[in-house]
Amino acid sequence: MPRIPPWLFRKANRRSPNVAALLPACRDLQSAVNELRWLKEHVHGITRIQQEGLLSRLCRKRGQGYPLQYILGSQPFGPLDIKCRPGVLIPRPETEAYTYHLADLIKAGSLGVGASDQSLGIVDFCTGTGCIPLLLYALLSRRFERLEVLGVDISTRAVSLARANVAHNIRLGHLPSMRPNHTVDILQGDIFQDQILEKLQEQTWDVMVSNPPYISRRAWHYGGGQIGHSVRKYEPSLALVPGDDIPIPTAWEHEDVFYARLLDIASRLRPKAMLYEIGDEMQAVRVISRFSQHRLSVGSHIEVWRDWPDTTPSHEEGSLLETTTADGRSQTVLAKGSGNIRSIFITLGS
C-alpha cells in the first residue's frame, strides 16, 4: 500500500487532529471527514468533555486499522441495518451487490423457481451476520406467497448475532413482520456433519447460497491477494480460512475445501440454483474445473459474477473467463459485470 504523503497529513491536521488520526485507515481526506462525522454521531448524547475524549480515542483506534463497523456497531446492507460485532465477519458491499442481482433474477422468473405455486426456499450456509438471507427475505417477501429463508453457521457468536439482526430489523421496520407461510430463521450447525443435512432434506430448497471460508493459510498468515492487514488482524479467521481439521478431498486445495462440501450438499438438497462467493479468479478457475467432474455438472449452466454484476465490464475485463476442465479440455464461462471475479453462479439441470 502506498505511503500517505506528508502534505496530506498537514492538510488533514488543519481540518482537525481527529481527521489526521483517521487518515492512515481512510487513505483520503474526504473519507476521513465522512468517518469523523459518523463517529461524532456515534458519541452524541454524552457530555461535551466525555465526547471529546471518547471521540479522540475512537479516531486513533480507527486510524490503527480497527474496523469502523465494529466501532459503530452496524453496517448498512441494502435497506437493512446489520449489527456487527468482533468475532463475526463484516458484510461487504460486493456481497450486497450479488445478493441484489440474485434477487432480481429470482423475481424475473429466469431461474425457474416459484413460478407455479409461488413458493420459494432459500438456504445460506456460513451465514455470519445473516446479511444475505435477511436481504433476500426483505427483497422477496412480497413476491412469494410462501417463502422460507434459512441461514446456517457453526459459530455460536455468529448465530446469536444473526438472530439479533432478524429481530433488530423487524423492530426498525426494515424487514416485513412475519406472516403465515413466511419465515426467516437462523440455525446453528456444522455443514461437514451429516446430521444437519438430514434435517434440511425434509424441506425443499430452491436456491442455495454461501460465502464460505476461502482464504489460504499462507495468505492469512503472510498477506497477499485481496485480504488486507486490518482483516487479518481484527476479523475472525473461522469465517475466512478453512480449519486444519477438515479433510481435503483428492485433487482439491485446502482453501477450496468448502466448495467440495457445498457441491456434495447440493447433490442431496437438489436446489435449482447455487451462488458461491469466491476469493479471486484463480480460485474460480479451480472450482469450475473440479465442478466439471462432479455429477451435478450434467446439464448445468455456470457463470461467474464480478464485484458489480449489474454493470458493464470494461474492455480490459472482458465478458468471458477461460477455464480448463479437470480432463484438460478448454471451457469458456460467461463473466458478468465489472470489478474482480467475486462469485460463481450455477443453475442445475433437471
Tab-separated table of C-alpha atoms in Angstrom:
chain	number	residue	atom	x	y	z
A	1	MET	CA	0.000	0.000	0.000
A	2	PRO	CA	1.486	3.392	-0.967
A	3	ARG	CA	2.544	5.747	1.796
A	4	ILE	CA	0.437	8.807	2.547
A	5	PRO	CA	2.345	11.957	1.561
A	6	PRO	CA	3.230	14.364	4.408
A	7	TRP	CA	1.384	17.240	2.735
A	8	LEU	CA	-1.868	15.288	3.021
A	9	PHE	CA	-1.334	14.789	6.756
A	10	ARG	CA	-0.707	18.540	7.130
A	11	LYS	CA	-3.883	19.310	5.198
A	12	ALA	CA	-5.872	16.840	7.328
A	13	ASN	CA	-4.448	18.272	10.540
A	14	ARG	CA	-5.564	21.768	9.511
A	15	ARG	CA	-9.109	20.384	9.326
A	16	SER	CA	-8.859	18.589	12.660
A	17	PRO	CA	-6.381	16.393	14.591
A	18	ASN	CA	-9.087	13.726	14.509
A	19	VAL	CA	-9.197	13.841	10.707
A	20	ALA	CA	-5.418	13.372	10.668
A	21	ALA	CA	-5.730	10.438	13.087
A	22	LEU	CA	-8.238	8.765	10.766
A	23	LEU	CA	-6.204	9.290	7.598
A	24	PRO	CA	-3.987	6.143	7.818
A	25	ALA	CA	-7.107	3.958	7.689
A	26	CYS	CA	-9.204	6.109	5.347
A	27	ARG	CA	-6.376	6.903	2.876
A	28	ASP	CA	-8.024	10.098	1.571
A	29	LEU	CA	-9.252	13.319	3.115
A	30	GLN	CA	-12.930	13.087	2.158
A	31	SER	CA	-13.277	9.567	3.569
A	32	ALA	CA	-11.664	10.709	6.824
A	33	VAL	CA	-14.057	13.648	7.065
A	34	ASN	CA	-17.027	11.338	6.452
A	35	GLU	CA	-15.899	8.847	9.088
A	36	LEU	CA	-15.351	11.633	11.607
A	37	ARG	CA	-18.944	12.748	11.066
A	38	TRP	CA	-20.225	9.208	11.699
A	39	LEU	CA	-18.074	8.871	14.813
A	40	LYS	CA	-19.370	12.190	16.137
A	41	GLU	CA	-22.918	10.925	15.668
A	42	HIS	CA	-21.920	7.709	17.448
A	43	VAL	CA	-20.722	9.500	20.613
A	44	HIS	CA	-23.588	12.016	20.630
A	45	GLY	CA	-25.587	12.082	23.848
A	46	ILE	CA	-22.853	12.280	26.486
A	47	THR	CA	-21.270	15.392	27.978
A	48	ARG	CA	-19.061	17.536	25.759
A	49	ILE	CA	-15.879	16.729	27.697
A	50	GLN	CA	-16.653	12.996	27.555
A	51	GLN	CA	-17.436	13.292	23.838
A	52	GLU	CA	-14.095	14.912	23.056
A	53	GLY	CA	-12.067	12.303	24.936
A	54	LEU	CA	-14.008	9.326	23.564
A	55	LEU	CA	-14.012	10.703	20.016
A	56	SER	CA	-10.254	11.201	20.100
A	57	ARG	CA	-9.683	7.625	21.332
A	58	LEU	CA	-12.006	6.151	18.717
A	59	CYS	CA	-10.308	8.124	15.921
A	60	ARG	CA	-6.891	6.847	16.985
A	61	LYS	CA	-8.222	3.297	17.207
A	62	ARG	CA	-9.783	3.563	13.776
A	63	GLY	CA	-6.585	5.076	12.374
A	64	GLN	CA	-4.721	1.971	13.524
A	65	GLY	CA	-6.961	-0.136	11.294
A	66	TYR	CA	-9.701	-1.223	13.671
A	67	PRO	CA	-12.853	-1.720	11.565
A	68	LEU	CA	-15.293	1.181	11.605
A	69	GLN	CA	-18.227	-1.250	11.645
A	70	TYR	CA	-17.058	-2.742	14.945
A	71	ILE	CA	-16.771	0.751	16.436
A	72	LEU	CA	-20.173	1.956	15.210
A	73	GLY	CA	-21.754	-1.449	15.811
A	74	SER	CA	-23.503	-1.774	12.456
A	75	GLN	CA	-23.214	-1.713	8.672
A	76	PRO	CA	-25.905	-0.715	6.130
A	77	PHE	CA	-26.767	-3.592	3.806
A	78	GLY	CA	-29.409	-2.681	1.266
A	79	PRO	CA	-32.378	-1.372	3.291
A	80	LEU	CA	-31.131	-3.240	6.383
A	81	ASP	CA	-29.105	-2.147	9.391
A	82	ILE	CA	-26.828	-5.104	10.134
A	83	LYS	CA	-25.381	-5.252	13.635
A	84	CYS	CA	-21.647	-6.002	13.624
A	85	ARG	CA	-19.597	-7.419	16.486
A	86	PRO	CA	-15.970	-8.599	16.808
A	87	GLY	CA	-15.725	-12.298	16.037
A	88	VAL	CA	-18.214	-12.146	13.145
A	89	LEU	CA	-17.272	-11.193	9.589
A	90	ILE	CA	-18.297	-7.694	8.471
A	91	PRO	CA	-20.666	-7.584	5.454
A	92	ARG	CA	-19.068	-6.261	2.247
A	93	PRO	CA	-20.628	-4.100	-0.474
A	94	GLU	CA	-19.674	-6.709	-3.102
A	95	THR	CA	-21.728	-9.300	-1.212
A	96	GLU	CA	-24.639	-6.865	-1.156
A	97	ALA	CA	-24.301	-6.365	-4.927
A	98	TYR	CA	-24.506	-10.053	-5.852
A	99	THR	CA	-27.350	-10.624	-3.380
A	100	TYR	CA	-29.363	-7.923	-5.136
A	101	HIS	CA	-28.537	-9.433	-8.521
A	102	LEU	CA	-29.647	-12.873	-7.378
A	103	ALA	CA	-32.920	-11.462	-6.037
A	104	ASP	CA	-33.552	-9.688	-9.348
A	105	LEU	CA	-33.055	-12.945	-11.269
A	106	ILE	CA	-35.455	-14.746	-8.949
A	107	LYS	CA	-38.116	-12.028	-9.262
A	108	ALA	CA	-37.744	-12.057	-13.046
A	109	GLY	CA	-38.537	-15.773	-13.079
A	110	SER	CA	-35.380	-16.561	-15.039
A	111	LEU	CA	-34.296	-19.301	-12.585
A	112	GLY	CA	-37.483	-21.312	-12.894
A	113	VAL	CA	-38.240	-21.086	-9.165
A	114	GLY	CA	-41.528	-20.110	-7.613
A	115	ALA	CA	-43.270	-19.898	-10.972
A	116	SER	CA	-46.005	-22.485	-10.343
A	117	ASP	CA	-47.030	-22.418	-6.691
A	118	GLN	CA	-45.463	-19.101	-5.608
A	119	SER	CA	-43.283	-20.980	-3.127
A	120	LEU	CA	-39.570	-20.435	-2.557
A	121	GLY	CA	-36.990	-21.909	-0.208
A	122	ILE	CA	-33.502	-20.400	0.218
A	123	VAL	CA	-30.688	-21.718	2.402
A	124	ASP	CA	-27.495	-19.766	3.102
A	125	PHE	CA	-24.521	-21.637	4.549
A	126	CYS	CA	-21.813	-19.887	6.625
A	127	THR	CA	-24.264	-17.057	7.180
A	128	GLY	CA	-22.264	-14.898	9.638
A	129	THR	CA	-24.297	-11.789	10.490
A	130	GLY	CA	-27.215	-13.178	8.483
A	131	CYS	CA	-26.928	-10.320	5.983
A	132	ILE	CA	-27.525	-12.470	2.876
A	133	PRO	CA	-30.665	-14.346	4.000
A	134	LEU	CA	-32.108	-11.215	5.608
A	135	LEU	CA	-31.637	-9.142	2.464
A	136	LEU	CA	-33.092	-11.878	0.264
A	137	TYR	CA	-36.089	-12.123	2.570
A	138	ALA	CA	-36.552	-8.339	2.512
A	139	LEU	CA	-36.371	-8.224	-1.286
A	140	LEU	CA	-38.540	-11.284	-1.994
A	141	SER	CA	-41.146	-11.393	0.772
A	142	ARG	CA	-43.769	-9.551	-1.274
A	143	ARG	CA	-43.124	-11.650	-4.364
A	144	PHE	CA	-43.968	-15.096	-2.955
A	145	GLU	CA	-46.972	-16.464	-1.114
A	146	ARG	CA	-44.738	-18.977	0.660
A	147	LEU	CA	-41.167	-18.030	1.497
A	148	GLU	CA	-38.720	-19.882	3.727
A	149	VAL	CA	-35.244	-18.424	4.193
A	150	LEU	CA	-32.678	-20.097	6.431
A	151	GLY	CA	-29.144	-19.131	7.450
A	152	VAL	CA	-26.753	-21.742	8.844
A	153	ASP	CA	-23.495	-21.169	10.733
A	154	ILE	CA	-21.234	-23.182	13.026
A	155	SER	CA	-20.302	-20.195	15.211
A	156	THR	CA	-22.342	-19.602	18.362
A	157	ARG	CA	-21.385	-15.924	18.220
A	158	ALA	CA	-22.488	-15.589	14.596
A	159	VAL	CA	-25.790	-17.388	15.167
A	160	SER	CA	-26.587	-15.172	18.155
A	161	LEU	CA	-25.784	-12.027	16.177
A	162	ALA	CA	-27.730	-13.156	13.095
A	163	ARG	CA	-30.811	-13.854	15.212
A	164	ALA	CA	-30.403	-10.437	16.831
A	165	ASN	CA	-30.262	-8.918	13.341
A	166	VAL	CA	-33.579	-10.528	12.437
A	167	ALA	CA	-35.275	-9.034	15.482
A	168	HIS	CA	-33.451	-5.696	15.110
A	169	ASN	CA	-34.528	-5.167	11.510
A	170	ILE	CA	-38.120	-6.219	12.150
A	171	ARG	CA	-38.209	-3.718	15.002
A	172	LEU	CA	-36.847	-0.972	12.727
A	173	GLY	CA	-39.372	-1.849	10.015
A	174	HIS	CA	-36.643	-2.820	7.537
A	175	LEU	CA	-37.875	-6.425	7.465
A	176	PRO	CA	-41.564	-7.217	6.995
A	177	SER	CA	-43.173	-8.700	10.077
A	178	MET	CA	-43.539	-12.458	9.913
A	179	ARG	CA	-46.829	-13.645	8.482
A	180	PRO	CA	-48.265	-17.102	7.712
A	181	ASN	CA	-46.073	-19.128	5.335
A	182	HIS	CA	-43.186	-16.626	5.590
A	183	THR	CA	-40.166	-17.425	7.758
A	184	VAL	CA	-36.593	-16.287	8.090
A	185	ASP	CA	-34.591	-18.291	10.600
A	186	ILE	CA	-31.033	-18.964	11.731
A	187	LEU	CA	-29.770	-22.458	12.543
A	188	GLN	CA	-26.534	-23.459	14.241
A	189	GLY	CA	-24.771	-26.405	12.674
A	190	ASP	CA	-21.591	-27.776	11.123
A	191	ILE	CA	-22.064	-28.351	7.398
A	192	PHE	CA	-19.394	-31.064	7.486
A	193	GLN	CA	-21.663	-33.139	9.729
A	194	ASP	CA	-24.427	-35.120	8.047
A	195	GLN	CA	-26.966	-34.643	10.856
A	196	ILE	CA	-27.812	-31.135	9.751
A	197	LEU	CA	-28.272	-32.282	6.148
A	198	GLU	CA	-30.711	-34.964	7.209
A	199	LYS	CA	-32.801	-32.238	8.833
A	200	LEU	CA	-32.601	-29.960	5.804
A	201	GLN	CA	-33.582	-32.747	3.407
A	202	GLU	CA	-37.045	-32.731	4.968
A	203	GLN	CA	-37.743	-29.451	3.132
A	204	THR	CA	-37.398	-28.092	-0.401
A	205	TRP	CA	-34.577	-25.632	-1.076
A	206	ASP	CA	-34.763	-23.937	-4.443
A	207	VAL	CA	-31.727	-21.704	-4.031
A	208	MET	CA	-28.508	-22.378	-2.141
A	209	VAL	CA	-26.113	-19.545	-1.274
A	210	SER	CA	-22.809	-19.433	0.596
A	211	ASN	CA	-19.978	-17.068	1.422
A	212	PRO	CA	-17.714	-19.729	2.937
A	213	PRO	CA	-14.143	-19.566	4.268
A	214	TYR	CA	-11.915	-19.470	1.172
A	215	ILE	CA	-8.635	-17.788	2.157
A	216	SER	CA	-5.439	-19.847	2.006
A	217	ARG	CA	-3.406	-20.341	5.179
A	218	ARG	CA	-0.445	-18.643	3.514
A	219	ALA	CA	-2.440	-15.508	2.616
A	220	TRP	CA	-3.878	-15.364	6.127
A	221	HIS	CA	-0.511	-15.600	7.861
A	222	TYR	CA	1.608	-13.601	5.435
A	223	GLY	CA	-0.826	-11.437	3.490
A	224	GLY	CA	-1.367	-11.188	-0.244
A	225	GLY	CA	-4.201	-11.070	-2.728
A	226	GLN	CA	-7.289	-9.094	-1.745
A	227	ILE	CA	-7.009	-9.678	2.003
A	228	GLY	CA	-5.786	-6.642	3.916
A	229	HIS	CA	-3.838	-6.317	7.145
A	230	SER	CA	-6.860	-4.980	9.045
A	231	VAL	CA	-8.929	-8.023	8.060
A	232	ARG	CA	-6.225	-10.442	9.193
A	233	LYS	CA	-5.713	-8.564	12.453
A	234	TYR	CA	-9.293	-7.913	13.529
A	235	GLU	CA	-11.745	-10.198	11.724
A	236	PRO	CA	-12.309	-13.884	12.566
A	237	SER	CA	-10.176	-16.492	10.829
A	238	LEU	CA	-13.000	-19.006	11.377
A	239	ALA	CA	-15.077	-17.144	8.772
A	240	LEU	CA	-12.226	-16.757	6.295
A	241	VAL	CA	-9.821	-19.735	6.475
A	242	PRO	CA	-10.914	-23.397	6.350
A	243	GLY	CA	-9.951	-25.248	9.516
A	244	ASP	CA	-6.910	-27.513	9.594
A	245	ASP	CA	-9.056	-30.438	10.779
A	246	ILE	CA	-11.253	-30.506	7.658
A	247	PRO	CA	-10.426	-33.477	5.382
A	248	ILE	CA	-9.288	-32.377	1.930
A	249	PRO	CA	-10.792	-34.410	-0.935
A	250	THR	CA	-8.474	-35.689	-3.640
A	251	ALA	CA	-7.481	-33.026	-6.212
A	252	TRP	CA	-8.876	-30.141	-4.105
A	253	GLU	CA	-6.829	-27.381	-2.466
A	254	HIS	CA	-7.161	-26.665	1.257
A	255	GLU	CA	-8.630	-23.198	0.640
A	256	ASP	CA	-11.242	-24.706	-1.727
A	257	VAL	CA	-12.459	-27.463	0.585
A	258	PHE	CA	-15.780	-25.766	1.437
A	259	TYR	CA	-16.769	-25.758	-2.235
A	260	ALA	CA	-16.218	-29.517	-2.434
A	261	ARG	CA	-18.531	-29.949	0.535
A	262	LEU	CA	-21.114	-27.484	-0.787
A	263	LEU	CA	-21.341	-29.384	-4.072
A	264	ASP	CA	-21.933	-32.626	-2.182
A	265	ILE	CA	-24.597	-30.893	-0.093
A	266	ALA	CA	-26.229	-29.660	-3.300
A	267	SER	CA	-26.343	-33.264	-4.533
A	268	ARG	CA	-28.540	-34.072	-1.547
A	269	LEU	CA	-30.669	-30.918	-1.391
A	270	ARG	CA	-31.036	-30.564	-5.186
A	271	PRO	CA	-31.508	-26.787	-5.438
A	272	LYS	CA	-32.278	-25.270	-8.805
A	273	ALA	CA	-29.572	-22.613	-8.415
A	274	MET	CA	-26.394	-22.084	-6.376
A	275	LEU	CA	-24.368	-18.943	-5.722
A	276	TYR	CA	-20.966	-19.157	-4.032
A	277	GLU	CA	-18.663	-16.262	-3.210
A	278	ILE	CA	-15.003	-16.928	-4.056
A	279	GLY	CA	-11.725	-15.151	-3.385
A	280	ASP	CA	-10.330	-14.426	-6.828
A	281	GLU	CA	-10.149	-15.505	-10.452
A	282	MET	CA	-7.653	-18.298	-9.812
A	283	GLN	CA	-9.943	-19.856	-7.229
A	284	ALA	CA	-12.894	-19.560	-9.602
A	285	VAL	CA	-10.933	-21.425	-12.267
A	286	ARG	CA	-10.000	-24.206	-9.838
A	287	VAL	CA	-13.550	-24.664	-8.534
A	288	ILE	CA	-15.070	-24.639	-12.015
A	289	SER	CA	-12.525	-27.244	-13.109
A	290	ARG	CA	-13.435	-29.526	-10.189
A	291	PHE	CA	-17.147	-28.925	-10.789
A	292	SER	CA	-16.770	-30.169	-14.368
A	293	GLN	CA	-16.098	-33.651	-12.933
A	294	HIS	CA	-18.948	-33.544	-10.437
A	295	ARG	CA	-22.193	-35.377	-11.173
A	296	LEU	CA	-24.090	-32.111	-10.755
A	297	SER	CA	-22.392	-30.675	-13.832
A	298	VAL	CA	-24.512	-32.713	-16.255
A	299	GLY	CA	-26.998	-30.331	-17.887
A	300	SER	CA	-25.904	-27.408	-15.692
A	301	HIS	CA	-25.064	-23.822	-16.630
A	302	ILE	CA	-22.238	-21.982	-14.896
A	303	GLU	CA	-21.099	-18.361	-14.950
A	304	VAL	CA	-19.009	-16.050	-12.804
A	305	TRP	CA	-20.053	-12.684	-11.445
A	306	ARG	CA	-17.695	-9.795	-10.839
A	307	ASP	CA	-17.958	-7.394	-7.884
A	308	TRP	CA	-20.729	-5.425	-9.563
A	309	PRO	CA	-22.695	-7.956	-11.685
A	310	ASP	CA	-25.237	-5.394	-12.909
A	311	THR	CA	-22.660	-3.162	-14.594
A	312	THR	CA	-20.967	-3.411	-17.985
A	313	PRO	CA	-17.416	-4.793	-17.946
A	314	SER	CA	-14.598	-2.622	-19.226
A	315	HIS	CA	-12.755	-3.581	-22.392
A	316	GLU	CA	-9.826	-4.828	-20.282
A	317	GLU	CA	-12.071	-7.015	-18.115
A	318	GLY	CA	-13.949	-8.746	-20.900
A	319	SER	CA	-17.141	-10.761	-20.588
A	320	LEU	CA	-15.654	-14.267	-20.785
A	321	LEU	CA	-13.450	-16.313	-18.464
A	322	GLU	CA	-11.279	-19.006	-19.987
A	323	THR	CA	-11.033	-22.129	-17.843
A	324	THR	CA	-9.909	-25.721	-18.252
A	325	THR	CA	-11.887	-28.779	-17.226
A	326	ALA	CA	-10.309	-31.400	-14.990
A	327	ASP	CA	-9.577	-33.600	-18.014
A	328	GLY	CA	-7.758	-30.788	-19.845
A	329	ARG	CA	-10.486	-29.502	-22.169
A	330	SER	CA	-10.856	-25.741	-22.603
A	331	GLN	CA	-14.055	-24.155	-21.294
A	332	THR	CA	-15.388	-20.628	-21.714
A	333	VAL	CA	-17.567	-19.199	-18.943
A	334	LEU	CA	-19.626	-16.001	-19.018
A	335	ALA	CA	-18.225	-13.309	-16.699
A	336	LYS	CA	-20.917	-10.802	-15.680
A	337	GLY	CA	-20.335	-7.250	-14.527
A	338	SER	CA	-17.227	-5.262	-13.619
A	339	GLY	CA	-14.540	-5.489	-10.952
A	340	ASN	CA	-12.823	-8.556	-9.578
A	341	ILE	CA	-14.233	-12.046	-10.052
A	342	ARG	CA	-16.390	-12.418	-6.929
A	343	SER	CA	-18.799	-15.351	-7.185
A	344	ILE	CA	-19.774	-18.477	-9.087
A	345	PHE	CA	-23.396	-18.918	-10.133
A	346	ILE	CA	-24.708	-22.324	-11.189
A	347	THR	CA	-28.124	-23.410	-12.390
A	348	LEU	CA	-28.635	-27.160	-12.321
A	349	GLY	CA	-30.219	-29.377	-14.920
A	350	SER	CA	-33.439	-31.164	-14.025
